[in-house]
């Protein structure tokens, strides 16, 4: 990493300047306590805060009130050097799916094109996603598959801080970060029922220098998912469960090119999840997933605690070996321990076309609930250092 640099004049002003100008959404007509649509009042307050000539401005959602918001985008760039969205109250999404379906929308609250945005305050975002879940094709096979909205979406944001929020019951993904740079996410409490389909906790795509720390995530899909275009991502201090674990991918769907690199996942606790730490890439894809480290991870009754699946396929279609794949290389696992709910605790299922290369395992102890565990791999080079249980052997 680069060494420290001199602060810019903008940063010095932010540290030593006057307090921010506060723009309260209630002053623009919000505050019906969930009875009426507050979206236009929020947009008016946002425009005022964003266009402030003060060095800093604050967009305030007061504590103790509930606000009904339709799908809304808060856009930059802003004239204020730094803007804070201080969410202290509760934001409620409409429960009627037609609000999104009639306009083909896939996001609820979006922040786009903003530099030095802070979103915090201890408030709650309630996605009211129940109608989306019960109409999902994953739960009702005859249903048409429709992508549900993401509750909180950040697109093309730089120097972004998101912390101290509760995000619950999203229609689909809870928090998404896309095409963003220099992002700090911390102290989020994200929750949805374990049976709710596709409700990823935090989803990172096409972003770099992202730090996710000290979050509690209990959902029906990946607690954290990191997909193509993401580099220099650190995930630390996450509690995950229920859910599908912490995933790199999926990568390379529909024969596409994908890349993820320089990811560190550490000090995570996974409890009762259907996967632990996972890398999944599609048959027929191209690109790479490399320089990824999982360390200091504690597993409790986790199915598939450590898994690489380079042969990921659409379960509705036949899965055949193809002549290309996303390369998986330089993957490190250190100090991973706990209990496995499945006999196979460690599995590296790699492609014949593009083998997994440079897998290093060090100090692993994954035991079964009253039974032995196993580790197997194929089409991979695996080095085992220190204490390893279960010891890995080539699948015959």
GROMACS .gro file of C-alpha atoms in nm:
model
  396
    1UNK     CA    1   0.000   0.000   0.000
    2UNK     CA    2   0.110   0.355  -0.062
    3UNK     CA    3   0.247   0.550   0.233
    4UNK     CA    4   0.073   0.847   0.397
    5UNK     CA    5   0.031   1.157   0.186
    6UNK     CA    6  -0.018   1.521   0.273
    7UNK     CA    7  -0.379   1.618   0.336
    8UNK     CA    8  -0.550   1.812   0.060
    9UNK     CA    9  -0.678   2.162   0.133
   10UNK     CA   10  -1.034   2.023   0.118
   11UNK     CA   11  -0.952   1.762   0.384
   12UNK     CA   12  -0.794   2.024   0.610
   13UNK     CA   13  -1.107   2.240   0.584
   14UNK     CA   14  -1.325   1.942   0.677
   15UNK     CA   15  -1.117   1.871   0.987
   16UNK     CA   16  -1.097   2.228   1.112
   17UNK     CA   17  -1.388   2.413   0.951
   18UNK     CA   18  -1.724   2.525   1.090
   19UNK     CA   19  -2.001   2.276   1.175
   20UNK     CA   20  -2.212   2.153   0.883
   21UNK     CA   21  -2.527   2.318   0.764
   22UNK     CA   22  -2.820   2.096   0.873
   23UNK     CA   23  -3.111   2.036   0.634
   24UNK     CA   24  -3.400   1.860   0.810
   25UNK     CA   25  -3.640   1.660   0.590
   26UNK     CA   26  -3.929   1.762   0.819
   27UNK     CA   27  -3.877   2.125   0.717
   28UNK     CA   28  -3.963   2.023   0.359
   29UNK     CA   29  -4.292   1.853   0.441
   30UNK     CA   30  -4.184   1.504   0.551
   31UNK     CA   31  -4.289   1.356   0.880
   32UNK     CA   32  -4.629   1.196   0.819
   33UNK     CA   33  -4.508   0.902   1.032
   34UNK     CA   34  -4.549   0.652   0.751
   35UNK     CA   35  -4.898   0.759   0.649
   36UNK     CA   36  -4.808   0.944   0.327
   37UNK     CA   37  -4.540   0.938   0.061
   38UNK     CA   38  -4.242   1.142   0.184
   39UNK     CA   39  -4.028   1.097  -0.128
   40UNK     CA   40  -4.064   1.448  -0.275
   41UNK     CA   41  -3.988   1.609   0.061
   42UNK     CA   42  -3.672   1.398   0.088
   43UNK     CA   43  -3.563   1.495  -0.263
   44UNK     CA   44  -3.620   1.865  -0.195
   45UNK     CA   45  -3.416   1.845   0.124
   46UNK     CA   46  -3.142   1.651  -0.057
   47UNK     CA   47  -3.116   1.912  -0.332
   48UNK     CA   48  -3.078   2.184  -0.071
   49UNK     CA   49  -2.810   1.993   0.121
   50UNK     CA   50  -2.624   1.880  -0.190
   51UNK     CA   51  -2.618   2.228  -0.345
   52UNK     CA   52  -2.511   2.401  -0.025
   53UNK     CA   53  -2.214   2.634  -0.066
   54UNK     CA   54  -2.098   2.541   0.285
   55UNK     CA   55  -1.797   2.315   0.304
   56UNK     CA   56  -2.009   2.057   0.486
   57UNK     CA   57  -2.379   1.986   0.490
   58UNK     CA   58  -2.603   1.738   0.669
   59UNK     CA   59  -2.920   1.578   0.533
   60UNK     CA   60  -3.108   1.491   0.852
   61UNK     CA   61  -3.378   1.226   0.900
   62UNK     CA   62  -3.494   1.284   1.260
   63UNK     CA   63  -3.519   1.018   1.527
   64UNK     CA   64  -3.849   0.872   1.645
   65UNK     CA   65  -4.040   0.897   1.318
   66UNK     CA   66  -4.123   0.666   1.028
   67UNK     CA   67  -4.103   0.785   0.667
   68UNK     CA   68  -4.253   0.614   0.361
   69UNK     CA   69  -4.020   0.631   0.062
   70UNK     CA   70  -4.091   0.523  -0.293
   71UNK     CA   71  -3.790   0.421  -0.510
   72UNK     CA   72  -3.560   0.724  -0.497
   73UNK     CA   73  -3.214   0.827  -0.618
   74UNK     CA   74  -3.007   1.092  -0.438
   75UNK     CA   75  -2.767   1.217  -0.703
   76UNK     CA   76  -2.441   1.407  -0.703
   77UNK     CA   77  -2.209   1.566  -0.765
   78UNK     CA   78  -2.265   1.801  -0.473
   79UNK     CA   79  -2.130   2.154  -0.427
   80UNK     CA   80  -2.064   2.081  -0.060
   81UNK     CA   81  -1.720   1.926  -0.017
   82UNK     CA   82  -1.864   1.667   0.223
   83UNK     CA   83  -2.224   1.563   0.280
   84UNK     CA   84  -2.364   1.348   0.560
   85UNK     CA   85  -2.694   1.162   0.538
   86UNK     CA   86  -2.780   1.134   0.907
   87UNK     CA   87  -3.053   0.871   0.922
   88UNK     CA   88  -3.189   0.853   1.276
   89UNK     CA   89  -3.550   0.760   1.201
   90UNK     CA   90  -3.705   0.465   1.018
   91UNK     CA   91  -3.742   0.450   0.640
   92UNK     CA   92  -4.014   0.217   0.511
   93UNK     CA   93  -4.042   0.078   0.159
   94UNK     CA   94  -4.386   0.023   0.005
   95UNK     CA   95  -4.490  -0.340   0.036
   96UNK     CA   96  -4.672  -0.341  -0.301
   97UNK     CA   97  -4.450  -0.497  -0.570
   98UNK     CA   98  -4.623  -0.303  -0.848
   99UNK     CA   99  -4.440   0.014  -0.737
  100UNK     CA  100  -4.124  -0.140  -0.889
  101UNK     CA  101  -4.266  -0.374  -1.151
  102UNK     CA  102  -4.476  -0.107  -1.324
  103UNK     CA  103  -4.162   0.105  -1.379
  104UNK     CA  104  -3.907  -0.176  -1.415
  105UNK     CA  105  -3.704  -0.048  -1.119
  106UNK     CA  106  -3.451  -0.260  -0.929
  107UNK     CA  107  -3.339  -0.032  -0.645
  108UNK     CA  108  -3.511   0.131  -0.349
  109UNK     CA  109  -3.272   0.394  -0.205
  110UNK     CA  110  -2.979   0.486  -0.429
  111UNK     CA  111  -2.690   0.728  -0.376
  112UNK     CA  112  -2.511   0.799  -0.703
  113UNK     CA  113  -2.211   1.000  -0.817
  114UNK     CA  114  -2.120   1.155  -0.481
  115UNK     CA  115  -1.776   1.229  -0.335
  116UNK     CA  116  -1.717   1.226   0.041
  117UNK     CA  117  -2.059   1.095   0.138
  118UNK     CA  118  -2.120   0.967   0.490
  119UNK     CA  119  -2.436   0.766   0.561
  120UNK     CA  120  -2.493   0.688   0.927
  121UNK     CA  121  -2.710   0.767   1.229
  122UNK     CA  122  -2.839   0.448   1.390
  123UNK     CA  123  -3.166   0.448   1.196
  124UNK     CA  124  -3.349   0.164   1.021
  125UNK     CA  125  -3.426   0.086   0.658
  126UNK     CA  126  -3.715  -0.160   0.631
  127UNK     CA  127  -3.753  -0.313   0.285
  128UNK     CA  128  -4.085  -0.489   0.358
  129UNK     CA  129  -3.976  -0.766   0.123
  130UNK     CA  130  -4.224  -1.036   0.222
  131UNK     CA  131  -4.432  -1.010  -0.097
  132UNK     CA  132  -4.117  -1.050  -0.306
  133UNK     CA  133  -4.005  -1.359  -0.118
  134UNK     CA  134  -4.333  -1.550  -0.136
  135UNK     CA  135  -4.356  -1.478  -0.510
  136UNK     CA  136  -3.997  -1.584  -0.580
  137UNK     CA  137  -3.937  -1.857  -0.836
  138UNK     CA  138  -3.690  -2.010  -0.592
  139UNK     CA  139  -3.973  -2.086  -0.351
  140UNK     CA  140  -4.248  -2.132  -0.610
  141UNK     CA  141  -4.106  -2.309  -0.915
  142UNK     CA  142  -4.395  -2.222  -1.152
  143UNK     CA  143  -4.344  -1.849  -1.088
  144UNK     CA  144  -4.162  -1.635  -1.344
  145UNK     CA  145  -3.816  -1.536  -1.216
  146UNK     CA  146  -3.807  -1.161  -1.150
  147UNK     CA  147  -3.508  -0.977  -1.006
  148UNK     CA  148  -3.608  -0.797  -0.688
  149UNK     CA  149  -3.491  -0.450  -0.581
  150UNK     CA  150  -3.184  -0.379  -0.370
  151UNK     CA  151  -3.264  -0.184  -0.053
  152UNK     CA  152  -2.959   0.046  -0.035
  153UNK     CA  153  -2.744   0.097  -0.344
  154UNK     CA  154  -2.426   0.303  -0.385
  155UNK     CA  155  -2.310   0.367  -0.741
  156UNK     CA  156  -2.004   0.567  -0.849
  157UNK     CA  157  -1.930   0.702  -0.502
  158UNK     CA  158  -1.580   0.792  -0.378
  159UNK     CA  159  -1.450   0.838  -0.023
  160UNK     CA  160  -1.773   0.677   0.098
  161UNK     CA  161  -1.847   0.593   0.463
  162UNK     CA  162  -2.151   0.383   0.561
  163UNK     CA  163  -2.190   0.294   0.927
  164UNK     CA  164  -2.425   0.235   1.218
  165UNK     CA  165  -2.746   0.145   1.034
  166UNK     CA  166  -2.999  -0.136   1.048
  167UNK     CA  167  -3.116  -0.272   0.713
  168UNK     CA  168  -3.387  -0.535   0.732
  169UNK     CA  169  -3.616  -0.747   0.518
  170UNK     CA  170  -3.494  -0.628   0.179
  171UNK     CA  171  -3.679  -0.740  -0.132
  172UNK     CA  172  -3.353  -0.888  -0.259
  173UNK     CA  173  -2.998  -0.767  -0.178
  174UNK     CA  174  -2.971  -0.542   0.127
  175UNK     CA  175  -2.665  -0.324   0.053
  176UNK     CA  176  -2.482  -0.301  -0.282
  177UNK     CA  177  -2.163  -0.111  -0.367
  178UNK     CA  178  -2.087  -0.072  -0.736
  179UNK     CA  179  -1.831   0.124  -0.940
  180UNK     CA  180  -1.708   0.290  -0.621
  181UNK     CA  181  -1.366   0.363  -0.471
  182UNK     CA  182  -1.229   0.414  -0.121
  183UNK     CA  183  -1.526   0.277   0.074
  184UNK     CA  184  -1.559   0.212   0.448
  185UNK     CA  185  -1.858   0.008   0.568
  186UNK     CA  186  -1.891  -0.072   0.937
  187UNK     CA  187  -2.131  -0.151   1.220
  188UNK     CA  188  -2.424  -0.253   1.000
  189UNK     CA  189  -2.693  -0.484   1.135
  190UNK     CA  190  -2.855  -0.663   0.842
  191UNK     CA  191  -3.133  -0.912   0.894
  192UNK     CA  192  -3.393  -1.114   0.702
  193UNK     CA  193  -3.537  -1.463   0.757
  194UNK     CA  194  -3.309  -1.751   0.667
  195UNK     CA  195  -3.563  -1.874   0.411
  196UNK     CA  196  -3.586  -1.539   0.225
  197UNK     CA  197  -3.440  -1.594  -0.125
  198UNK     CA  198  -3.156  -1.388  -0.276
  199UNK     CA  199  -3.132  -1.153   0.022
  200UNK     CA  200  -2.753  -1.102   0.018
  201UNK     CA  201  -2.623  -0.884   0.299
  202UNK     CA  202  -2.347  -0.675   0.138
  203UNK     CA  203  -2.268  -0.712  -0.233
  204UNK     CA  204  -1.953  -0.558  -0.387
  205UNK     CA  205  -1.899  -0.525  -0.762
  206UNK     CA  206  -1.660  -0.326  -0.983
  207UNK     CA  207  -1.518  -0.144  -0.681
  208UNK     CA  208  -1.174  -0.110  -0.525
  209UNK     CA  209  -1.029  -0.024  -0.186
  210UNK     CA  210  -1.335  -0.139   0.006
  211UNK     CA  211  -1.329  -0.214   0.380
  212UNK     CA  212  -1.620  -0.395   0.549
  213UNK     CA  213  -1.590  -0.439   0.925
  214UNK     CA  214  -1.778  -0.523   1.243
  215UNK     CA  215  -2.111  -0.610   1.081
  216UNK     CA  216  -2.376  -0.861   1.190
  217UNK     CA  217  -2.551  -1.022   0.894
  218UNK     CA  218  -2.834  -1.278   0.912
  219UNK     CA  219  -3.010  -1.336   0.579
  220UNK     CA  220  -3.124  -1.597   0.328
  221UNK     CA  221  -2.825  -1.571   0.094
  222UNK     CA  222  -2.457  -1.469   0.104
  223UNK     CA  223  -2.368  -1.253   0.402
  224UNK     CA  224  -2.101  -1.088   0.187
  225UNK     CA  225  -2.061  -1.144  -0.187
  226UNK     CA  226  -1.771  -1.004  -0.389
  227UNK     CA  227  -1.805  -1.024  -0.766
  228UNK     CA  228  -1.629  -0.918  -1.084
  229UNK     CA  229  -1.430  -0.597  -1.103
  230UNK     CA  230  -1.355  -0.586  -0.730
  231UNK     CA  231  -0.999  -0.536  -0.603
  232UNK     CA  232  -0.836  -0.461  -0.269
  233UNK     CA  233  -1.133  -0.561  -0.055
  234UNK     CA  234  -1.096  -0.627   0.319
  235UNK     CA  235  -1.370  -0.798   0.520
  236UNK     CA  236  -1.305  -0.818   0.894
  237UNK     CA  237  -1.500  -0.887   1.210
  238UNK     CA  238  -1.816  -1.020   1.043
  239UNK     CA  239  -2.074  -1.234   1.219
  240UNK     CA  240  -2.266  -1.435   0.958
  241UNK     CA  241  -2.564  -1.662   1.014
  242UNK     CA  242  -2.805  -1.777   0.902
  243UNK     CA  243  -2.712  -1.737   0.537
  244UNK     CA  244  -2.491  -1.879   0.264
  245UNK     CA  245  -2.158  -1.762   0.403
  246UNK     CA  246  -1.895  -1.530   0.255
  247UNK     CA  247  -1.852  -1.572  -0.120
  248UNK     CA  248  -1.622  -1.467  -0.399
  249UNK     CA  249  -1.849  -1.489  -0.702
  250UNK     CA  250  -2.017  -1.624  -0.880
  251UNK     CA  251  -1.782  -1.530  -1.165
  252UNK     CA  252  -1.790  -1.594  -1.539
  253UNK     CA  253  -2.161  -1.659  -1.601
  254UNK     CA  254  -2.271  -1.689  -1.965
  255UNK     CA  255  -1.909  -1.734  -2.082
  256UNK     CA  256  -1.821  -1.384  -1.958
  257UNK     CA  257  -1.481  -1.248  -1.852
  258UNK     CA  258  -1.452  -1.178  -1.478
  259UNK     CA  259  -1.185  -1.081  -1.229
  260UNK     CA  260  -1.149  -1.041  -0.853
  261UNK     CA  261  -0.816  -0.990  -0.679
  262UNK     CA  262  -0.648  -0.891  -0.354
  263UNK     CA  263  -0.921  -0.985  -0.108
  264UNK     CA  264  -0.867  -1.043   0.265
  265UNK     CA  265  -1.138  -1.203   0.480
  266UNK     CA  266  -1.038  -1.224   0.846
  267UNK     CA  267  -1.176  -1.254   1.200
  268UNK     CA  268  -1.512  -1.384   1.078
  269UNK     CA  269  -1.759  -1.599   1.271
  270UNK     CA  270  -2.002  -1.815   1.075
  271UNK     CA  271  -2.286  -1.996   1.249
  272UNK     CA  272  -2.530  -2.241   1.093
  273UNK     CA  273  -2.463  -2.125   0.737
  274UNK     CA  274  -2.500  -2.340   0.425
  275UNK     CA  275  -2.147  -2.250   0.317
  276UNK     CA  276  -1.848  -2.105   0.496
  277UNK     CA  277  -1.588  -1.928   0.282
  278UNK     CA  278  -1.655  -1.999  -0.083
  279UNK     CA  279  -1.520  -1.922  -0.430
  280UNK     CA  280  -1.758  -2.008  -0.713
  281UNK     CA  281  -1.692  -1.970  -1.085
  282UNK     CA  282  -1.898  -2.077  -1.384
  283UNK     CA  283  -1.804  -2.336  -1.642
  284UNK     CA  284  -1.704  -2.167  -1.968
  285UNK     CA  285  -1.610  -1.832  -1.815
  286UNK     CA  286  -1.282  -1.645  -1.854
  287UNK     CA  287  -1.061  -1.431  -1.630
  288UNK     CA  288  -0.925  -1.489  -1.280
  289UNK     CA  289  -0.979  -1.486  -0.905
  290UNK     CA  290  -0.642  -1.444  -0.738
  291UNK     CA  291  -0.454  -1.333  -0.426
  292UNK     CA  292  -0.741  -1.412  -0.190
  293UNK     CA  293  -0.682  -1.487   0.180
  294UNK     CA  294  -0.921  -1.627   0.440
  295UNK     CA  295  -0.775  -1.622   0.790
  296UNK     CA  296  -0.879  -1.636   1.156
  297UNK     CA  297  -1.225  -1.773   1.073
  298UNK     CA  298  -1.444  -1.954   1.327
  299UNK     CA  299  -1.710  -2.198   1.204
  300UNK     CA  300  -2.001  -2.332   1.409
  301UNK     CA  301  -2.217  -2.607   1.255
  302UNK     CA  302  -2.141  -2.486   0.902
  303UNK     CA  303  -2.218  -2.697   0.594
  304UNK     CA  304  -1.935  -2.683   0.336
  305UNK     CA  305  -1.700  -2.474   0.556
  306UNK     CA  306  -1.428  -2.431   0.290
  307UNK     CA  307  -1.518  -2.470  -0.075
  308UNK     CA  308  -1.395  -2.379  -0.421
  309UNK     CA  309  -1.636  -2.473  -0.699
  310UNK     CA  310  -1.490  -2.399  -1.041
  311UNK     CA  311  -1.768  -2.592  -1.212
  312UNK     CA  312  -2.065  -2.381  -1.104
  313UNK     CA  313  -2.361  -2.430  -1.340
  314UNK     CA  314  -2.728  -2.349  -1.384
  315UNK     CA  315  -2.899  -2.629  -1.186
  316UNK     CA  316  -3.186  -2.630  -1.438
  317UNK     CA  317  -2.955  -2.736  -1.724
  318UNK     CA  318  -2.707  -3.021  -1.780
  319UNK     CA  319  -2.360  -2.937  -1.646
  320UNK     CA  320  -2.078  -3.038  -1.880
  321UNK     CA  321  -1.705  -2.975  -1.864
  322UNK     CA  322  -1.617  -2.687  -2.097
  323UNK     CA  323  -1.291  -2.581  -2.255
  324UNK     CA  324  -1.247  -2.262  -2.055
  325UNK     CA  325  -1.288  -2.143  -1.699
  326UNK     CA  326  -1.211  -1.859  -1.460
  327UNK     CA  327  -0.859  -1.919  -1.325
  328UNK     CA  328  -0.841  -1.954  -0.946
  329UNK     CA  329  -0.490  -1.903  -0.810
  330UNK     CA  330  -0.291  -1.796  -0.506
  331UNK     CA  331  -0.559  -1.869  -0.247
  332UNK     CA  332  -0.455  -1.886   0.121
  333UNK     CA  333  -0.644  -2.033   0.416
  334UNK     CA  334  -0.495  -1.973   0.763
  335UNK     CA  335  -0.620  -2.051   1.113
  336UNK     CA  336  -0.967  -2.177   1.027
  337UNK     CA  337  -1.138  -2.384   1.295
  338UNK     CA  338  -1.472  -2.506   1.421
  339UNK     CA  339  -1.740  -2.761   1.343
  340UNK     CA  340  -1.870  -2.885   1.009
  341UNK     CA  341  -2.231  -2.992   0.959
  342UNK     CA  342  -2.128  -3.196   0.654
  343UNK     CA  343  -1.884  -3.485   0.628
  344UNK     CA  344  -1.681  -3.304   0.360
  345UNK     CA  345  -1.548  -2.999   0.541
  346UNK     CA  346  -1.306  -2.887   0.269
  347UNK     CA  347  -1.370  -2.928  -0.103
  348UNK     CA  348  -1.180  -2.790  -0.400
  349UNK     CA  349  -1.370  -2.887  -0.716
  350UNK     CA  350  -1.156  -2.743  -0.992
  351UNK     CA  351  -1.181  -2.742  -1.369
  352UNK     CA  352  -0.996  -2.979  -1.599
  353UNK     CA  353  -0.948  -2.690  -1.841
  354UNK     CA  354  -0.802  -2.438  -1.592
  355UNK     CA  355  -0.672  -2.599  -1.273
  356UNK     CA  356  -0.673  -2.421  -0.936
  357UNK     CA  357  -0.314  -2.319  -0.868
  358UNK     CA  358  -0.130  -2.211  -0.555
  359UNK     CA  359  -0.377  -2.311  -0.283
  360UNK     CA  360  -0.207  -2.291   0.057
  361UNK     CA  361  -0.365  -2.424   0.377
  362UNK     CA  362  -0.212  -2.357   0.717
  363UNK     CA  363  -0.340  -2.446   1.066
  364UNK     CA  364  -0.685  -2.584   0.986
  365UNK     CA  365  -0.903  -2.772   1.235
  366UNK     CA  366  -1.257  -2.855   1.121
  367UNK     CA  367  -1.422  -3.137   1.310
  368UNK     CA  368  -1.761  -3.302   1.268
  369UNK     CA  369  -2.051  -3.316   1.506
  370UNK     CA  370  -1.982  -3.666   1.638
  371UNK     CA  371  -1.822  -3.793   1.317
  372UNK     CA  372  -1.508  -3.767   1.109
  373UNK     CA  373  -1.470  -3.499   0.845
  374UNK     CA  374  -1.299  -3.521   0.508
  375UNK     CA  375  -1.115  -3.300   0.261
  376UNK     CA  376  -1.086  -3.372  -0.108
  377UNK     CA  377  -0.973  -3.192  -0.419
  378UNK     CA  378  -0.929  -3.245  -0.788
  379UNK     CA  379  -0.744  -3.054  -1.059
  380UNK     CA  380  -0.565  -2.839  -0.798
  381UNK     CA  381  -0.221  -2.785  -0.645
  382UNK     CA  382  -0.255  -2.773  -0.267
  383UNK     CA  383   0.017  -2.709  -0.007
  384UNK     CA  384  -0.061  -2.804   0.355
  385UNK     CA  385   0.135  -2.642   0.637
  386UNK     CA  386   0.117  -2.675   1.013
  387UNK     CA  387  -0.167  -2.869   1.171
  388UNK     CA  388  -0.429  -2.972   0.915
  389UNK     CA  389  -0.748  -3.158   0.999
  390UNK     CA  390  -0.896  -3.302   0.793
  391UNK     CA  391  -0.587  -3.369   0.582
  392UNK     CA  392  -0.653  -3.314   0.213
  393UNK     CA  393  -0.603  -3.583  -0.047
  394UNK     CA  394  -0.657  -3.597  -0.421
  395UNK     CA  395  -1.003  -3.719  -0.518
  396UNK     CA  396  -0.971  -4.041  -0.715
   0.00000   0.00000   0.00000
